[in-house]
XYZ file of C-alpha atoms in Angstrom:
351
model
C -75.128 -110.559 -27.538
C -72.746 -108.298 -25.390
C -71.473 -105.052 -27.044
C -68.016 -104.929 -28.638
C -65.675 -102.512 -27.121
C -62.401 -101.474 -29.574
C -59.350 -101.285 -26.597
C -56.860 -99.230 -27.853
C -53.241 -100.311 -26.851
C -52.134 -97.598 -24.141
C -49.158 -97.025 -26.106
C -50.253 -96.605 -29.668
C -52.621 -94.095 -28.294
C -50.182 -91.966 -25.685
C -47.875 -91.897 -28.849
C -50.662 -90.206 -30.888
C -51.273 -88.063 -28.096
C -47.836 -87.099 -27.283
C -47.359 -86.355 -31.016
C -50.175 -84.085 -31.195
C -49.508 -82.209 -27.745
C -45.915 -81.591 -29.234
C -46.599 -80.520 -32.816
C -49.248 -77.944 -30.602
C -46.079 -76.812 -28.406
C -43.771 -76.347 -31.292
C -45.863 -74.662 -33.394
C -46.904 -72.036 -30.755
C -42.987 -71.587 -30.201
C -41.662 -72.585 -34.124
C -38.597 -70.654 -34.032
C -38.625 -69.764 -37.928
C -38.016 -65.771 -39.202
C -41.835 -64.588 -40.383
C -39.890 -62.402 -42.963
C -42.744 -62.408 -45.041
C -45.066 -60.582 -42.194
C -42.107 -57.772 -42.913
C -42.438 -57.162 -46.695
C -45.998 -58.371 -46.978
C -49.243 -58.449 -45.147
C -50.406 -61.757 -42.797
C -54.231 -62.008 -41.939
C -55.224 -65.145 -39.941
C -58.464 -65.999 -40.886
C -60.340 -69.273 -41.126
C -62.734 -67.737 -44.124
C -63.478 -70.048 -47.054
C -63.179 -66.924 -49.518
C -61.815 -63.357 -48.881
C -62.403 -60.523 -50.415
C -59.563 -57.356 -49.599
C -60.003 -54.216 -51.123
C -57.425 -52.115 -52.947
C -57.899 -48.810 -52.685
C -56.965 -46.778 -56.152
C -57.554 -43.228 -54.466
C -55.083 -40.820 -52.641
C -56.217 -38.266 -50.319
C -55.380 -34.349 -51.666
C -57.038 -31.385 -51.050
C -58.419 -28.850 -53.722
C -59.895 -25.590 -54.050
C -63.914 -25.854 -52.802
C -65.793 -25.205 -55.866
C -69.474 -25.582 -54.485
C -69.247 -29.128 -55.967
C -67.683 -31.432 -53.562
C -66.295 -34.341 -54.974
C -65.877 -37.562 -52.646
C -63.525 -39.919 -53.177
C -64.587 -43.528 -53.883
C -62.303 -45.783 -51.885
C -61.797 -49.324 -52.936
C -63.193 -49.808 -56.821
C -60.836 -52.652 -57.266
C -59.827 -56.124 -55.241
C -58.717 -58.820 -55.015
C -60.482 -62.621 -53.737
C -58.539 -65.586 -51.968
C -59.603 -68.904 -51.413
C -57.676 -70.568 -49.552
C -55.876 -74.157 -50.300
C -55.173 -77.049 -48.057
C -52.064 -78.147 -47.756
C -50.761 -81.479 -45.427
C -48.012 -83.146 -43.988
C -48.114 -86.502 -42.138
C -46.683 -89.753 -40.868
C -47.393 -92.931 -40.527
C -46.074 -96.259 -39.087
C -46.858 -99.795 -38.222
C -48.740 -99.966 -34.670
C -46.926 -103.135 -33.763
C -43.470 -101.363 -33.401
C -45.306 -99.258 -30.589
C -46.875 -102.446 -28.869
C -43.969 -104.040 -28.701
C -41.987 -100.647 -27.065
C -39.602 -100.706 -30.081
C -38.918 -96.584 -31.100
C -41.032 -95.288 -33.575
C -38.133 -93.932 -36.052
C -38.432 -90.072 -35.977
C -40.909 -89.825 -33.484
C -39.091 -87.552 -30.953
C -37.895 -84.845 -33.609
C -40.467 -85.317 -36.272
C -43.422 -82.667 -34.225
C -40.889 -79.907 -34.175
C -39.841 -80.563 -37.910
C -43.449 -80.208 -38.860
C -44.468 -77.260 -36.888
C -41.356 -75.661 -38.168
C -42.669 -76.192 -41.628
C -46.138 -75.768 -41.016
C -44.839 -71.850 -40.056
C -42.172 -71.882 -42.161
C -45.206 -72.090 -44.929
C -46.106 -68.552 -44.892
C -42.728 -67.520 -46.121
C -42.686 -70.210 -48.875
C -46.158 -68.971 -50.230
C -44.824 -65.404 -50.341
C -41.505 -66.720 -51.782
C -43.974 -68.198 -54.736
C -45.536 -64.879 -55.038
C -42.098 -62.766 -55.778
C -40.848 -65.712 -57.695
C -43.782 -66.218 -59.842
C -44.708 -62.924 -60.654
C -48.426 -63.342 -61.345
C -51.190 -60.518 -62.895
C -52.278 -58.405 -60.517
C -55.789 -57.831 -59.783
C -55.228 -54.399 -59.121
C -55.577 -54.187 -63.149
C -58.603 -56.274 -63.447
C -61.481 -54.133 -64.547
C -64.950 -55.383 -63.386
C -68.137 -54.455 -65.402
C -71.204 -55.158 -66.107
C -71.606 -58.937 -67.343
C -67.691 -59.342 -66.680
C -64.418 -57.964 -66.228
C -61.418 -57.107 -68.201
C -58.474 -59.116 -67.166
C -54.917 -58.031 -66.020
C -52.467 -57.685 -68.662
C -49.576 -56.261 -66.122
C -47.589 -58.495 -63.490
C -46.478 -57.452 -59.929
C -42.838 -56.859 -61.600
C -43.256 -54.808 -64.778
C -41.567 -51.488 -66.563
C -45.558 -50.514 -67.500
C -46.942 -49.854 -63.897
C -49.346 -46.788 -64.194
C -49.314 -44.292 -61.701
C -52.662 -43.957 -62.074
C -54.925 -46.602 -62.982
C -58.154 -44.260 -63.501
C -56.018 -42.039 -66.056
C -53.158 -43.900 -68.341
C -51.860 -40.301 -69.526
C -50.327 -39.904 -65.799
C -47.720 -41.669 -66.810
C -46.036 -45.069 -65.543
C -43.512 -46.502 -63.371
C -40.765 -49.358 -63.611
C -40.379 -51.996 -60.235
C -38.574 -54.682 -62.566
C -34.818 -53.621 -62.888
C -31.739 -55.874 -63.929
C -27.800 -55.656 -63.718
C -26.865 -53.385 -66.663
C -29.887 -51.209 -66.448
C -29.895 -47.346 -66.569
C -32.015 -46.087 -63.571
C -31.427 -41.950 -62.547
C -28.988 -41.761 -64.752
C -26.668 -44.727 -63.417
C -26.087 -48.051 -64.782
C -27.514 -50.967 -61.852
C -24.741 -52.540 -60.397
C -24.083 -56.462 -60.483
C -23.765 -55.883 -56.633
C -25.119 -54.577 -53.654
C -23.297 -51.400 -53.044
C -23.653 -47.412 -52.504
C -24.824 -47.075 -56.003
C -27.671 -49.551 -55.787
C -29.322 -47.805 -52.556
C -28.808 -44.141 -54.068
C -31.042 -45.716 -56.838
C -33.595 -47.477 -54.884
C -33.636 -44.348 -52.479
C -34.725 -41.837 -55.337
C -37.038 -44.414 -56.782
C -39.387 -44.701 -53.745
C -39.026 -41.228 -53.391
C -40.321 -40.474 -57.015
C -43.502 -43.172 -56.386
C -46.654 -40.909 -56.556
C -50.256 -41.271 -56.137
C -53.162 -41.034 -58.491
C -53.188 -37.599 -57.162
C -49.378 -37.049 -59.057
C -47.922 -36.100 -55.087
C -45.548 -38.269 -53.841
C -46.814 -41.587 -52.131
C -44.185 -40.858 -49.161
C -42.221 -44.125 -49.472
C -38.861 -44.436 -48.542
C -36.624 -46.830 -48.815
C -36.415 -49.207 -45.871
C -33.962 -52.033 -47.001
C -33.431 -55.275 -49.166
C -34.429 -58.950 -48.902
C -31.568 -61.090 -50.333
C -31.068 -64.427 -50.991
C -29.336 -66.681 -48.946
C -26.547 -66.752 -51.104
C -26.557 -62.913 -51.144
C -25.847 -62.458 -47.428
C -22.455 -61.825 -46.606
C -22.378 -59.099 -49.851
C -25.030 -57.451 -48.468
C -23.742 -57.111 -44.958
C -20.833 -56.132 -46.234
C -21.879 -53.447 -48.356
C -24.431 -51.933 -45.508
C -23.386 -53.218 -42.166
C -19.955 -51.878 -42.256
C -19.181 -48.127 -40.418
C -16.409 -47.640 -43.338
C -16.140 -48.528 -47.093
C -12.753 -47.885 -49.372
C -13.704 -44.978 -51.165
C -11.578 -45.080 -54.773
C -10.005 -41.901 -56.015
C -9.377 -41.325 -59.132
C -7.148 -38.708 -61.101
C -8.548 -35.402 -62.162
C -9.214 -36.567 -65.621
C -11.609 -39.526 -64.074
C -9.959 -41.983 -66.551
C -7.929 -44.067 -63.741
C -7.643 -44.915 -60.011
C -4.815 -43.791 -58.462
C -6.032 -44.386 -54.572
C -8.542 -44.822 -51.803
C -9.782 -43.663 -48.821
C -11.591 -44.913 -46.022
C -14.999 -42.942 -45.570
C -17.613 -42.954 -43.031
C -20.131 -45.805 -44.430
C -23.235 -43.484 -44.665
C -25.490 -46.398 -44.900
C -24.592 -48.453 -42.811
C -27.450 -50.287 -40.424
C -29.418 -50.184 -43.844
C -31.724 -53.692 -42.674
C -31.227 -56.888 -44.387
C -34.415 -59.473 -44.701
C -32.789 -62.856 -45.936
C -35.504 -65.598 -47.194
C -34.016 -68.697 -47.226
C -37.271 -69.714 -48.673
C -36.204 -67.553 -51.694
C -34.489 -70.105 -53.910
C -35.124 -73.402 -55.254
C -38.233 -74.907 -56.323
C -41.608 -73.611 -55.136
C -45.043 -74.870 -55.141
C -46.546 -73.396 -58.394
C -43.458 -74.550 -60.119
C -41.947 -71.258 -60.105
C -38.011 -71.551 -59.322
C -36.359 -68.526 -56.961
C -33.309 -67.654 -58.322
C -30.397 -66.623 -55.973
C -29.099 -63.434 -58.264
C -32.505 -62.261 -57.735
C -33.252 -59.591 -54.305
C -35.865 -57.086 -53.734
C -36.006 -53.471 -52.462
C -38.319 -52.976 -49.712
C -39.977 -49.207 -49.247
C -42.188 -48.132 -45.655
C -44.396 -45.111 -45.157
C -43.049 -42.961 -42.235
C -46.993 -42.058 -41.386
C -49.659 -44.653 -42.771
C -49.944 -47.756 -44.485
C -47.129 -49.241 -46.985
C -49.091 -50.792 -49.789
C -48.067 -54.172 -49.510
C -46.649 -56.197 -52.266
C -48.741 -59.783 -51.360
C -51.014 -60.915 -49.078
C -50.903 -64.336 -47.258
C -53.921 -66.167 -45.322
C -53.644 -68.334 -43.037
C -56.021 -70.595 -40.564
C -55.794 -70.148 -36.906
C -54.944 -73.483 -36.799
C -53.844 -76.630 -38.307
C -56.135 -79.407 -38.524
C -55.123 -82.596 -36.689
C -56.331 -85.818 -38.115
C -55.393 -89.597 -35.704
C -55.278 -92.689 -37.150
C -55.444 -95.496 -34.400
C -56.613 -98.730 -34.097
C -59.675 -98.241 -34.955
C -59.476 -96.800 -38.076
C -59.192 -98.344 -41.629
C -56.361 -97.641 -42.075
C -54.775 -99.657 -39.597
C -57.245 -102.094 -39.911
C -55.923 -102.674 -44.116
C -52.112 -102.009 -43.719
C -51.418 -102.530 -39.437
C -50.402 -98.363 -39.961
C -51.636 -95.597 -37.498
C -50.441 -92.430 -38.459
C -51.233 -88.595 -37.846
C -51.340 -85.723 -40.113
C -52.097 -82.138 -40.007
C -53.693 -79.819 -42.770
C -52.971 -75.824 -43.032
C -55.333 -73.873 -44.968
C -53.311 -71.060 -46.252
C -53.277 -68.802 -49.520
C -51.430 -65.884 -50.946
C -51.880 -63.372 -53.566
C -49.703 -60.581 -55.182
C -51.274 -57.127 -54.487
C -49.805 -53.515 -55.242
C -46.503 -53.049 -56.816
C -45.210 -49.535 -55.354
C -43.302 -50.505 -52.220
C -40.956 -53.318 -53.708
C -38.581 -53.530 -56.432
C -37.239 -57.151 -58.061
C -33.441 -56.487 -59.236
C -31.877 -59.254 -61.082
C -27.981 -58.815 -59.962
C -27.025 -61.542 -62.558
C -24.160 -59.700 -65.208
């Protein structure tokens, strides 16, 4: 008996391939802000399970004793595993034999590159909007470990995980608040940096010195936008003046808008539902602190693959062959994680 050969209709299969060669194109070019690469940390890696360290320890110096103590640097981590996540499309092969438009076809690649990048943000998003336990806390021992009992946003953070007496430190603020001595604002204004500004500043290390974080801007909602530029981006702001008792305005001055060029992240990915079920809430932005000289301990970190997985269904597949369907789908393997808490602040604007 002669061999079977399965012919492939030329244009069932140059759709496939045109689909997959522009998905490739758009995702190298995907023209989506990687604002979560600014506030957090993004490792491409195609690992089934990481491990990261977190380093507990602060470099200081100290009178030599004869007994040099060395610092142990990472007694605590935390582990990723990394989840797959797809996205695909499917139609009936006979509208591509018979040259009839496969609905979506030209703009659908670019839609799911821009998503398949997008995806980073949205795990981050998650992260901030979830507020999970952080491993930081987790204790391992011998024959187990003792679990996390504090959350990346919490008024309990110690400064020093080795040595609770140190004292602690509070990244989870709210309209209404007291924080150095001023009440948090419902909005973004002068009073809100000044606050954020002395907080960094006041972050130390297990050592007790001062980590050496500054302030370096917020990341707003979408809905928060056009407050915050107008708050920061301005070069003057109406300064009110009031009378000598303090007790009522009586004018205002334009002043020199000392912080203005502050920078503004927005995350559209922010709001709305997420994938853990966690809903972002638009009230809700985040202060954002950088190290002039070494690394900012970042808030989350997000895996991703090098690449996403493309799986073709033509005619020779079951699919088609039970339903007359070829299709194409791709599969990201990404996770995230929530990791130190010093550099960020959540502040709930809601009154």
């Amino acid at each position: 008996m002669p061999p079977t050969y399965n012919q492939v209709p030329r244009d069932v299969q140059l759709a496939l391939t045109e689909f997959s060669r522009d998905f490739d194109a758009a995702f190298a070019l995907a023209d989506v802000e990687q604002w979560a690469g600014m506030v957090g940390r993004v490792v491409t890696s195609d690992a089934l399970r990481t491990v990261y360290p977190l380093p507990i320890s602060t470099a200081g110096y100290k009178p030599r004793d004869g007994d040099d103590k060395m610092r142990r640097l990472y007694e605590r981590s935390l582990a990723m595993v990394p989840t797959e996540w797809v996205d695909g499309v499917q139609e009936k092969a006979a509208l591509v034999e018979r040259g009839g438009d496969w609905i979506g076809w030209a703009s659908e690649p670019d839609n799911m590159a821009a998503e398949a990048v997008r995806h980073v943000n949205v795990l981050a998003a998650d992260v901030l909007a979830s507020n999970p336990l952080l491993d930081f806390y987790r204790v391992e021992r011998p024959g187990g470990s003792t679990a996390s009992a504090i959350r990346l946003f919490a008024n309990n953070h110690p400064i020093n995980v080795l040595s609770p007496s140190a004292g602690t430190f509070d990244n989870d603020w709210a309209a209404g608040d007291t924080v150095f001595g001023d009440v948090v604002p419902s909005v973004i204004n002068a009073t809100l940096v000044k606050q954020c500004r002395q907080h960094f500043r006041s972050i130390c290390g297990p050592n007790g010195r001062p980590l050496g974080l500054r302030f370096a801007g917020f990341l707003v909602t979408a809905a928060r936008e056009e407050e915050a530029l107008d708050a920061l981006q301005r070069d003057t702001v109406i300064e009110i003046i009031r009378n000598a008792a303090g007790t009522e305005n009586v004018g205002g001055a334009a002043m020199p808008n000392r912080f203005a060029g502050t920078p503004i992240i927005v995350g559209d990915e922010l709001t709305g539902s997420l994938p853990s079920g966690a809903v972002g809430d638009a009230d809700v932005i985040y202060a954002l602190a950088a190290k002039a000289s070494g690394v900012t301990p970042p808030p989350f970190i997000v895996q991703r693959g090098t690449n996403a997985e493309q799986i073709i269904y033509d005619k020779t597949d079951q699919l088609y062959k039970d339903t007359g369907l070829i299709g194409i789908k791709f599969v990201l393997q990404m996770a995230a994680a929530a990791a130190l808490p010093h550099a960020i602040v959540r502040i709930n604007l809601a009154p």
